[in-house]
XYZ file of C-alpha atoms in Angstrom:
553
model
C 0.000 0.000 0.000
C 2.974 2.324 0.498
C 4.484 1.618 -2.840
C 0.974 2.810 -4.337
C 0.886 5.993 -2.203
C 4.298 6.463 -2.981
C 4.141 6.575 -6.900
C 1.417 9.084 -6.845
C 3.126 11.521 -4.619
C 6.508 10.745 -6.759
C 4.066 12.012 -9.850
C 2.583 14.760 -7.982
C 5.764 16.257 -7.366
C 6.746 16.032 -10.790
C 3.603 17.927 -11.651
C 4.810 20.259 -8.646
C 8.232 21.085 -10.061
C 6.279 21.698 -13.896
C 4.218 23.845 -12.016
C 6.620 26.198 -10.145
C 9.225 25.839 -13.305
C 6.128 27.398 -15.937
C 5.346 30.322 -12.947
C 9.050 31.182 -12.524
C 8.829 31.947 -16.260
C 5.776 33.658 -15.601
C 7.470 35.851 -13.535
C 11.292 36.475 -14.434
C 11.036 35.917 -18.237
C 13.719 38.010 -19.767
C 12.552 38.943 -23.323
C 16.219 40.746 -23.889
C 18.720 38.073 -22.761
C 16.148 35.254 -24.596
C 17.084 36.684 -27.779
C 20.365 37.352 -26.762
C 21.096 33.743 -26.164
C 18.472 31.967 -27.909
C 18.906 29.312 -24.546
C 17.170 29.942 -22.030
C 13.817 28.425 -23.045
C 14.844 26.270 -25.952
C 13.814 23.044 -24.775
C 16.058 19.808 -25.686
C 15.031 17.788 -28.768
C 14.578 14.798 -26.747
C 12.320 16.009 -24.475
C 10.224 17.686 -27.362
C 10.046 14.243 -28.937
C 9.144 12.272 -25.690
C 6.155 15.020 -25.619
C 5.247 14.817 -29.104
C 5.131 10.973 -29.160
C 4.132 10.003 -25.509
C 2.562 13.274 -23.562
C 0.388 15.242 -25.814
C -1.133 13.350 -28.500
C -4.324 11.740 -28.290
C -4.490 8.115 -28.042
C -5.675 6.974 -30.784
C -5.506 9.278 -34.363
C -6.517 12.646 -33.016
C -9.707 12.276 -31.009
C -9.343 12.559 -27.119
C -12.434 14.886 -25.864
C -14.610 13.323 -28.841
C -15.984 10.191 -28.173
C -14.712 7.066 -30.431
C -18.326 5.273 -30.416
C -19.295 5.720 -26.739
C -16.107 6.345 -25.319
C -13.802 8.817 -24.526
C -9.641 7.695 -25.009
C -7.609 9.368 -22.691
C -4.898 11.188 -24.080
C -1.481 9.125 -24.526
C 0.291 10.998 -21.313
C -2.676 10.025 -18.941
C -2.791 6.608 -20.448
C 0.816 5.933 -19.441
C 0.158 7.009 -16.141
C -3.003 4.713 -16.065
C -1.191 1.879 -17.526
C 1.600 2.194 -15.244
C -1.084 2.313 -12.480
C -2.798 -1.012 -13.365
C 0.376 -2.789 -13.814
C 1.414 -1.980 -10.374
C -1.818 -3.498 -8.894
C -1.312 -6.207 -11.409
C 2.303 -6.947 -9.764
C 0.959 -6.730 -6.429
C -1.914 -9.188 -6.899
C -0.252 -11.711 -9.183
C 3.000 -12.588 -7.994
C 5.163 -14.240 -5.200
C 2.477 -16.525 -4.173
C 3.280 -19.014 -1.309
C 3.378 -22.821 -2.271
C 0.865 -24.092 0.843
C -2.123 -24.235 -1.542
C -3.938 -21.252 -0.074
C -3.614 -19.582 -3.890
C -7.350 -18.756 -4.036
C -7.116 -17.397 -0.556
C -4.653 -15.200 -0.771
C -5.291 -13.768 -4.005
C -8.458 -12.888 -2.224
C -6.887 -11.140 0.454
C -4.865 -9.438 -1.555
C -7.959 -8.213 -3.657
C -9.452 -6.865 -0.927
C -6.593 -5.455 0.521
C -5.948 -3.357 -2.461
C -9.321 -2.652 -3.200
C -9.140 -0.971 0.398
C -5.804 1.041 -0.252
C -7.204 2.443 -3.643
C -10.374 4.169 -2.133
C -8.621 7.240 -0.668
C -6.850 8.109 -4.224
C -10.285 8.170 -6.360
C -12.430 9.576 -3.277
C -9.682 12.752 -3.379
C -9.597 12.580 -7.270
C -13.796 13.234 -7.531
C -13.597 16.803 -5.487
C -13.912 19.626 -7.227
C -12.038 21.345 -3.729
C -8.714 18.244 -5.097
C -5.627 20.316 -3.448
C -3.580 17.993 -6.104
C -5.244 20.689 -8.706
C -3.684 23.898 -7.555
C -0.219 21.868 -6.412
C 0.039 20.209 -9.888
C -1.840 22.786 -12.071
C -3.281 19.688 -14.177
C -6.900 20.400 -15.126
C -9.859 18.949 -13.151
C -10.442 16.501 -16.299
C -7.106 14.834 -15.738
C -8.010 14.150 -11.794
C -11.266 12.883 -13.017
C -9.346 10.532 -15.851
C -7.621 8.880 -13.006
C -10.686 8.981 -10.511
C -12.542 6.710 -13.064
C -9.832 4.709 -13.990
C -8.386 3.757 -10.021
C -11.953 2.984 -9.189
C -12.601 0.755 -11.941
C -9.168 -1.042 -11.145
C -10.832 -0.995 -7.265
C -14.188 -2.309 -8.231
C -12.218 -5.110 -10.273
C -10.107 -6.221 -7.196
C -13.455 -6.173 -4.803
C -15.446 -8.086 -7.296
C -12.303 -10.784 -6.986
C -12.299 -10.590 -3.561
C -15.601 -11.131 -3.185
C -15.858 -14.349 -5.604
C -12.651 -16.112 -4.297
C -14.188 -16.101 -0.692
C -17.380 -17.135 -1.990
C -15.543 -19.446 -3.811
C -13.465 -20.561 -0.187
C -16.817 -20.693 1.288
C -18.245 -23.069 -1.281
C -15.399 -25.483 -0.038
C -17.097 -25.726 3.330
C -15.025 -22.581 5.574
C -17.255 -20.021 7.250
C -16.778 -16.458 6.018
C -18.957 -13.784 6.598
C -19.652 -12.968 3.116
C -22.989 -10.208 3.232
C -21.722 -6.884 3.988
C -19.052 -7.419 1.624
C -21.324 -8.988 -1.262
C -23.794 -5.767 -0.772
C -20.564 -3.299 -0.673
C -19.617 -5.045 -3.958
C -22.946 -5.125 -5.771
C -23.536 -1.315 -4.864
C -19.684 -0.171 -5.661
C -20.432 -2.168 -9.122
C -24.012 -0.946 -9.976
C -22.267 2.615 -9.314
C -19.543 1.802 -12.013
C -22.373 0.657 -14.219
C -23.964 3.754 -14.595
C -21.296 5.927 -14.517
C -21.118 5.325 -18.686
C -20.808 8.181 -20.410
C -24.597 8.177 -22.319
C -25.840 8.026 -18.716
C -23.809 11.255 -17.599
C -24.582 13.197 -20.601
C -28.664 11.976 -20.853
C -29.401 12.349 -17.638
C -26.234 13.926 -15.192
C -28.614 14.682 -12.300
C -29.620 11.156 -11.604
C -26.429 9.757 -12.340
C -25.061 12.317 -9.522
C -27.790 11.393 -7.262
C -27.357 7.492 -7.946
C -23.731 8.413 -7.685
C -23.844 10.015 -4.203
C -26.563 7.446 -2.771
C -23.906 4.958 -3.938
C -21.009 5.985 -2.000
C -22.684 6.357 0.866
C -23.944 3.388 0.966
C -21.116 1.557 -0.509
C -18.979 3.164 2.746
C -22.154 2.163 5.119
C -21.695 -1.551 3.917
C -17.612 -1.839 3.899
C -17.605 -0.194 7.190
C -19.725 -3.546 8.772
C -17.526 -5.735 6.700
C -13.762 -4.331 7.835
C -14.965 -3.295 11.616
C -14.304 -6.558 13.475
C -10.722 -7.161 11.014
C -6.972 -6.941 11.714
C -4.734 -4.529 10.850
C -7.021 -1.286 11.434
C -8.766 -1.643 8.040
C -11.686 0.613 9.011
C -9.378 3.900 8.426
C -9.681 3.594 4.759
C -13.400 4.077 5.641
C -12.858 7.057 7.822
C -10.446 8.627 5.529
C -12.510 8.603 2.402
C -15.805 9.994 4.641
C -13.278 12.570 5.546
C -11.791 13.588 2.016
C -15.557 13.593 1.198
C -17.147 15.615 3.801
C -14.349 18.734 4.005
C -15.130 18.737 -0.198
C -18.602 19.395 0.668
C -17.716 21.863 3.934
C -15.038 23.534 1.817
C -18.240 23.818 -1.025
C -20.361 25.198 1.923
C -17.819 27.757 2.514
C -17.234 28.831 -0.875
C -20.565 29.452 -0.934
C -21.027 31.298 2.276
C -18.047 33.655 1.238
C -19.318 34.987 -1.615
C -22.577 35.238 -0.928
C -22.724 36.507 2.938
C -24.669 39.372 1.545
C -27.419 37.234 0.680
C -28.366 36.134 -2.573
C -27.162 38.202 -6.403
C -29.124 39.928 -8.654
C -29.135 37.989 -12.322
C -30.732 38.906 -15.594
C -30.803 36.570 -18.050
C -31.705 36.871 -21.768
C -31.208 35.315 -25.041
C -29.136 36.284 -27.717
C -31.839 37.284 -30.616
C -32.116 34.855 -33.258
C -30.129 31.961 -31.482
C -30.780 29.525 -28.336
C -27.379 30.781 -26.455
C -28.119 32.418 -22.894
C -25.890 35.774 -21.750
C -26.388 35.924 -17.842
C -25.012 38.680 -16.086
C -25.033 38.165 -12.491
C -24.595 41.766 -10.517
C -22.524 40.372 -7.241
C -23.648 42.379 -3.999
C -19.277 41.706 -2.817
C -16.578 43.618 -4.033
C -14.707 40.984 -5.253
C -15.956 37.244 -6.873
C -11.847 36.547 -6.951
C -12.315 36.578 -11.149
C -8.813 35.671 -13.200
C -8.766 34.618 -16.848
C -10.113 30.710 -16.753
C -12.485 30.992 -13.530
C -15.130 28.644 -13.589
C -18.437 29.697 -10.969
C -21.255 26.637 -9.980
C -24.129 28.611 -10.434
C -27.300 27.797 -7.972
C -31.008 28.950 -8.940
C -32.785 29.186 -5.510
C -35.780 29.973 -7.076
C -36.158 26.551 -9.000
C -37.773 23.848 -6.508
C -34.714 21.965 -7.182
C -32.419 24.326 -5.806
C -29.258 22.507 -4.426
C -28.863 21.813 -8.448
C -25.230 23.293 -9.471
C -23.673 23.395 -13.229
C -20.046 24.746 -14.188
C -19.286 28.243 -15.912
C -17.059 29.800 -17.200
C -17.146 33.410 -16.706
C -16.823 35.098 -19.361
C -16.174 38.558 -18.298
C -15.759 40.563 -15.267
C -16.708 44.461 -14.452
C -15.786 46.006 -11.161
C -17.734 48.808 -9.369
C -16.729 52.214 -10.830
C -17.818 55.838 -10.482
C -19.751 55.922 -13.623
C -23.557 55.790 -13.809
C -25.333 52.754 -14.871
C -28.917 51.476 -14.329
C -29.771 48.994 -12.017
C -32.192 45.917 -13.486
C -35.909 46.667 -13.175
C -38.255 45.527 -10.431
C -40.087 42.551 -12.132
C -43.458 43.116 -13.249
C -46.321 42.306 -10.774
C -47.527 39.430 -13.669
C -44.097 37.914 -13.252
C -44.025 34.571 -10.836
C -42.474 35.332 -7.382
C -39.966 33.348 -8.482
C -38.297 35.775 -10.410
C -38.364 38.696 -7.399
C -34.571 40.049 -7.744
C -32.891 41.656 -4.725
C -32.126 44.711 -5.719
C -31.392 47.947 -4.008
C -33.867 50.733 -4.796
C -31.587 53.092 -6.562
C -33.022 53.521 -10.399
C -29.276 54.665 -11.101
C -26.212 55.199 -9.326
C -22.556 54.192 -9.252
C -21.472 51.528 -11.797
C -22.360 47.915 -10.267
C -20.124 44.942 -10.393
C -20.637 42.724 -13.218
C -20.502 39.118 -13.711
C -21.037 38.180 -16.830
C -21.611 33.884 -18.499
C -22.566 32.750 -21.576
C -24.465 29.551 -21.813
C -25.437 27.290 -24.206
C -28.224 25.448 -22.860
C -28.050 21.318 -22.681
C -30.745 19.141 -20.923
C -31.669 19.928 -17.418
C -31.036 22.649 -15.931
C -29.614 24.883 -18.616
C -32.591 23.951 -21.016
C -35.207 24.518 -18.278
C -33.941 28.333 -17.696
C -34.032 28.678 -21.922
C -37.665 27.080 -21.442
C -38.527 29.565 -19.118
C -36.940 32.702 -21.284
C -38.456 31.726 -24.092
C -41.907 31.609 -22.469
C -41.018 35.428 -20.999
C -42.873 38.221 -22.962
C -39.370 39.684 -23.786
C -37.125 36.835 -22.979
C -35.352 37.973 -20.763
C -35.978 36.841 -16.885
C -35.128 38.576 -13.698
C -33.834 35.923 -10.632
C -31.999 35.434 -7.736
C -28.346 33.735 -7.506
C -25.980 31.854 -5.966
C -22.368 31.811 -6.723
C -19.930 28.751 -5.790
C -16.350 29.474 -6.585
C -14.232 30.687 -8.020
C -12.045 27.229 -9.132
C -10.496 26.868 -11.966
C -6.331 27.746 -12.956
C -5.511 31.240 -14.808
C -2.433 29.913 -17.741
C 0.142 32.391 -17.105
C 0.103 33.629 -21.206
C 1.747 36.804 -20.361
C 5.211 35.073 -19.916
C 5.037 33.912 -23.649
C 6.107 36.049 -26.596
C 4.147 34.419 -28.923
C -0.031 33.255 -27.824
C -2.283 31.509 -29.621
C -5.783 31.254 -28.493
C -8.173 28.867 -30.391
C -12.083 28.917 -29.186
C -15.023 27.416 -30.588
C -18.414 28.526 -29.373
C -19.389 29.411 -25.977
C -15.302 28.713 -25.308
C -14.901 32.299 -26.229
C -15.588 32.415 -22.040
C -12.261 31.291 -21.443
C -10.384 33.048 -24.578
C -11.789 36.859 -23.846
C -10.333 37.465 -20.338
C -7.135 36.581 -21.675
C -7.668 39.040 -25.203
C -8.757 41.849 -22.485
C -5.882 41.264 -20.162
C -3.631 41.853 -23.234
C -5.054 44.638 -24.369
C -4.735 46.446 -20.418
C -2.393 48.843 -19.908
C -1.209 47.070 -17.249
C -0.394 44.333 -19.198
C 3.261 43.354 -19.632
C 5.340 43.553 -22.143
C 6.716 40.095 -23.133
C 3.767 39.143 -25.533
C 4.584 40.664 -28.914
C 2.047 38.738 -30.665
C -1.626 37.752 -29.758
C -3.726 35.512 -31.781
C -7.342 34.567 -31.108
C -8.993 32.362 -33.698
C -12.728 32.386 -32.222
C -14.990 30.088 -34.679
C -18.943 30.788 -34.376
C -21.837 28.482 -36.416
C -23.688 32.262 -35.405
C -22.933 35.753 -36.402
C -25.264 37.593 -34.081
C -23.820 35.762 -30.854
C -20.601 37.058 -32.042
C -21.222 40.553 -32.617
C -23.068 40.533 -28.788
C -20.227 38.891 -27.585
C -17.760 41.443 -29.475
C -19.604 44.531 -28.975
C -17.790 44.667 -25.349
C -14.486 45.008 -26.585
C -15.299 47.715 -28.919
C -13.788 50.461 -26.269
C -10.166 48.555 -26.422
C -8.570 49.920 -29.381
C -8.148 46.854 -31.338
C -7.248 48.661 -34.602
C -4.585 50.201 -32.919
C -2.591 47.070 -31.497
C -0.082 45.378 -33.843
C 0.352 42.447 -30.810
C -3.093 41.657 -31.220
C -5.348 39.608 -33.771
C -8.983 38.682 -33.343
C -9.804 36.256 -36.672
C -13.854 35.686 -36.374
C -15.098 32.337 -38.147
C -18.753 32.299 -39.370
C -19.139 28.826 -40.144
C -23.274 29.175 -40.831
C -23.879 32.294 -42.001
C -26.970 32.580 -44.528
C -27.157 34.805 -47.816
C -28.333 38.409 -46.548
C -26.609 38.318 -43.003
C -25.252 41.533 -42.285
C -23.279 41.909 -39.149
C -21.641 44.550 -37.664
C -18.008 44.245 -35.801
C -15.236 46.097 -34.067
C -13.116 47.659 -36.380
C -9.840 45.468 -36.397
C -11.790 42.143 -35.710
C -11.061 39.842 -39.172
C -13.959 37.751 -40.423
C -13.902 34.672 -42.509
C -17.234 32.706 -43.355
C -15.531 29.081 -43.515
C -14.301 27.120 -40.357
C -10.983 27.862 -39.394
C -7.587 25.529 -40.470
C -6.654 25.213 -36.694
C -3.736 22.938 -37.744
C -1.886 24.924 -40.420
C -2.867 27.979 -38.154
C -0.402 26.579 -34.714
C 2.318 25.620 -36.942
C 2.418 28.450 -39.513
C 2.562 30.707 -35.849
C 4.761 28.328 -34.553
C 7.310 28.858 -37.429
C 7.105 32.346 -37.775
C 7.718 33.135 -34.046
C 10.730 35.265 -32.865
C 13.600 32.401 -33.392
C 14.482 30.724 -29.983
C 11.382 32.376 -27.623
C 8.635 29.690 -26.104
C 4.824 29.959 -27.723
C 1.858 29.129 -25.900
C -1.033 27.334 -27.121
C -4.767 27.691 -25.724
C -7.367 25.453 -26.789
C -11.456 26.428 -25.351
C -14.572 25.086 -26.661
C -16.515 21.888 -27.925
C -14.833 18.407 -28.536
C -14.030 18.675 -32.095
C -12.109 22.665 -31.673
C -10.129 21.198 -28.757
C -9.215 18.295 -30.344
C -7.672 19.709 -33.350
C -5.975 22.389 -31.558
C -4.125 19.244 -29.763
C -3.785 17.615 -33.090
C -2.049 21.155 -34.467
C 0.078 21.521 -31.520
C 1.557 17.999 -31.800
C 2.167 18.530 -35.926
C 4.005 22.234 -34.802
C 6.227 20.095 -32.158
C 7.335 17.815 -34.856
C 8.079 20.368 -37.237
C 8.934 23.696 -35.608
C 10.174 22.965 -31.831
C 13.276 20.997 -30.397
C 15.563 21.885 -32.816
C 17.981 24.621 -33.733
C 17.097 27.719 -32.707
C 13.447 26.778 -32.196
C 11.926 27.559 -28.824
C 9.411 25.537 -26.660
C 5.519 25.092 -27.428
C 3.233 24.781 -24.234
C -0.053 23.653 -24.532
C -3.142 23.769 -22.160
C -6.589 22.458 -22.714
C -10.204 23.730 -21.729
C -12.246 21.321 -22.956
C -16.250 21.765 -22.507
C -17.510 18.200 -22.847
C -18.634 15.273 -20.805
């Protein structure tokens, strides 16, 4: 059990020393003596090839967030890791067996044993409050790779644990066998649904199956461990543990940032499109926004209201001096439901602004559109709750050259980084910007767009915005910030990274930044692989860092 524990805190602190290494550069980049020397941040050709080849490609050809059938392939890096995993359970159960006969036995015992020892890694894997996240800087979706993968590899051993002492017991030995069959049935029916069709049809009963689960799966193990050897019953009180401070730590979250009670939120649709802008009007001074954050939004005015979905916001507007008008009172026609607390100032100084974009699903996302759509303007005055803020801002600023590549509502994570750019506070490492945003809509867009319109982007020669209109129909006419560059075709994401990638200043790192839907992300990681090949690890060439926000299941 040590050796297991031991492995992931040797790759933790890998991830720890990646970590600190990227926000050294983040912070003591020198842009002079990088061109000087051309050394600094030229990376070696055989570590560009190990991540070109091992680290960063997806597993099979170049789908990792799409699904191949009804499955999603990790991506070769978190396969190693996995594979590495299960072979090290696979030594530990397999071998060395003692020559007394006892085989079934004690393959049994070790089963079980391991089963046990696993439980605290994939219980701390699940939270969204995983302190792993902010000491590694790996995405949640990595942590939840391995959470699904170390519980399967658990469920596995328990299931053998439980069948070689039933077989033991068929042989005429007592075992107590029921608590241990029931913690294996529920731990099993719990992997069962945990498919991916059942997440994405229906996520709230697979969370509520999911949570009902555990519980009961710890409830049954408990009974079956408490009158054992060797103190096995910690395992149980350690994962309870790891399990309740994620939900205190969620408690808190939410108590900070709303101890003024709950936020105004209006919510309306986007004319001539299903997509949902929400701007939530915080009653706090600060909702601890970076580029990246991610909120769990709670509707208290739904009769389901301990319901909670991911966001990512997509802008943030402090309180200012200027004048702006607060949202209107609801109408007296309008359900109670959708009373706002508001103060009773018509006008007065500018109001903090939260602002999401949504694109409604099934559940609760499509009940809200539902609801605006049946709204005599749609648009909808309500209450809010905000969880958060989680989430990991990239440090872009320490990279000369950026390359941002959204699709869709991912233009949440891409625009905090094009406004932090265009700041004057911004640094002065970056010497060239690229967004590539690609949009089936041209109305969301120029919503979306219309925001930036104060920022000068005509002036900037660091900066490029390149729109995509993949469905526009004859007649459209849409209106844009001058400097933004539209195309009506979807975007060439792969000849995009590497023609960037090769015309970079010779010898400075480039940063890659991939936000949106499966099949943007995906090629993004497919383009940032082909520029490693051909424009990284050699000569002259400096590195290529990718990270991935991926909005899928």
């Amino acid at each position: 059990r040590n050796v297991l524990y031991i492995v992931v805190g040797i790759v933790t602190f890998i991830g720890l020393i990646t970590s600190l290494v990227t926000s050294y550069r983040a912070t003591n980049y020198d842009d002079g003596e990088s061109q000087a020397s051309g050394i600094r941040q030229r990376p070696t050709r055989l570590k560009t090839w190990f991540r070109r080849k091992f680290l960063l490609p997806a597993l099979f050809g170049r789908k990792h967030v799409q699904p191949l059938g009804y499955y999603q392939f990790p991506t070769r890096g978190q396969t190693l890791m996995v594979v590495g995993y299960v072979l090290l359970n696979i030594v530990f159960l397999a071998t060395d067996f003692p020559g007394d006969g006892r085989t079934i036995k004690t393959l049994s015992d070790r089963a079980g044993h391991l089963a046990v020892v696993n439980m605290p890694l994939y219980f701390l894997f699940a939270g969204r409050n995983n302190i792993l996240i902010w000491v590694t800087s790996w995405p949640q979706r990595d942590f939840q790779v391995f959470h699904k993968w170390i519980a399967r590899v658990s469920t596995l051993e328990a299931i053998i644990h439980s069948a070689g002492y039933g077989y033991v017991a068929a042989q005429g030995r007592e075992y107590t066998l029921e608590s241990a069959l029931e913690a294996t049935v529920v731990v099993s029916a719990m992997l069962l649904f945990s498919v991916m069709s059942a997440r994405k049809h229906c996520y709230e009963l697979f969370l509520a199956v999911h949570i009902l689960c555990a519980i009961l799966f710890l409830v049954f193990l408990y009974h079956h461990l408490k009158d054992m050897p060797h103190h096995y019953t910690i395992y149980v009180g350690i994962c309870s543990g790891i399990w309740a401070l994620d939900r205190v730590l969620r408690v808190a979250r939410l108590v900070i940032t709303n101890k003024n009670g709950k936020h105004t939120a209006r919510a309306r649709i986007i004319p001539h499109t299903s997509t949902i802008l929400l701007a939530v009007y915080p009653n706090i001074e600060d909702v601890g926004f970076a580029p990246g954050a991610h909120y769990f939004l709670y509707f208290p005015d739904k009769w389901c209201f301990w319901e909670s979905h991911p966001f990512t916001a997509l802008s943030w507007r402090p309180t200012g001096p200027n004048l702006t008008r607060a949202p209107p009172k609801p109408h007296k026609g309008i359900q109670k439901m959708r009373i706002v607390t508001t103060s009773s100032a018509r006008r007065g100084p500018q109001r903090a602004k939260l602002t999401f974009l949504i694109h409604p699903r099934k559940g609760m996302t499509r009940d809200l559109l539902n609801r605006l759509q049946a709204s005599p303007h749609q648009s909808l005055d309500m209450p809010v709750l905000l969880e958060g803020p989680y989430g990991i801002a990239r440090p872009v600023q320490a990279f000369p050259t950026v390359v941002i590549i959204a699709g869709g509502v991912g233009i949440s994570t891409a625009l905090p980084y094009l406004q932090q750019q265009m700041s004057p506070n911004r640094g002065e490492i970056t010497r060239r910007f690229l967004l590539i945003w690609s949009v089936r809509d041209g109305i969301m867009a120029q919503k979306i767009l219309a925001s930036i319109n104060s920022l000068g982007l005509s002036f900037r020669s660091d900066v490029e915005l390149k729109l995509f209109i993949t469905r526009a129909k004859d007649g459209d006419v849409f209106r844009f910030p001058i400097g933004v560059k539209v195309r009506y075709r979807r975007p060439k994401i792969e000849r995009t990274i590497l023609r960037e990638a090769r015309s970079r200043i010779p010898g400075t790192p480039m940063a890659v930044v991939a936000c949106g839907g499966a099949a943007v992300v995906d090629c993004a990681r497919k383009g940032a692989v082909m520029a490693l090949k051909k424009a990284a690890g050699r000569r002259g060439m400096g590195e290529i860092v990718y990270w991935e926000e991926g909005y899928g299941w």
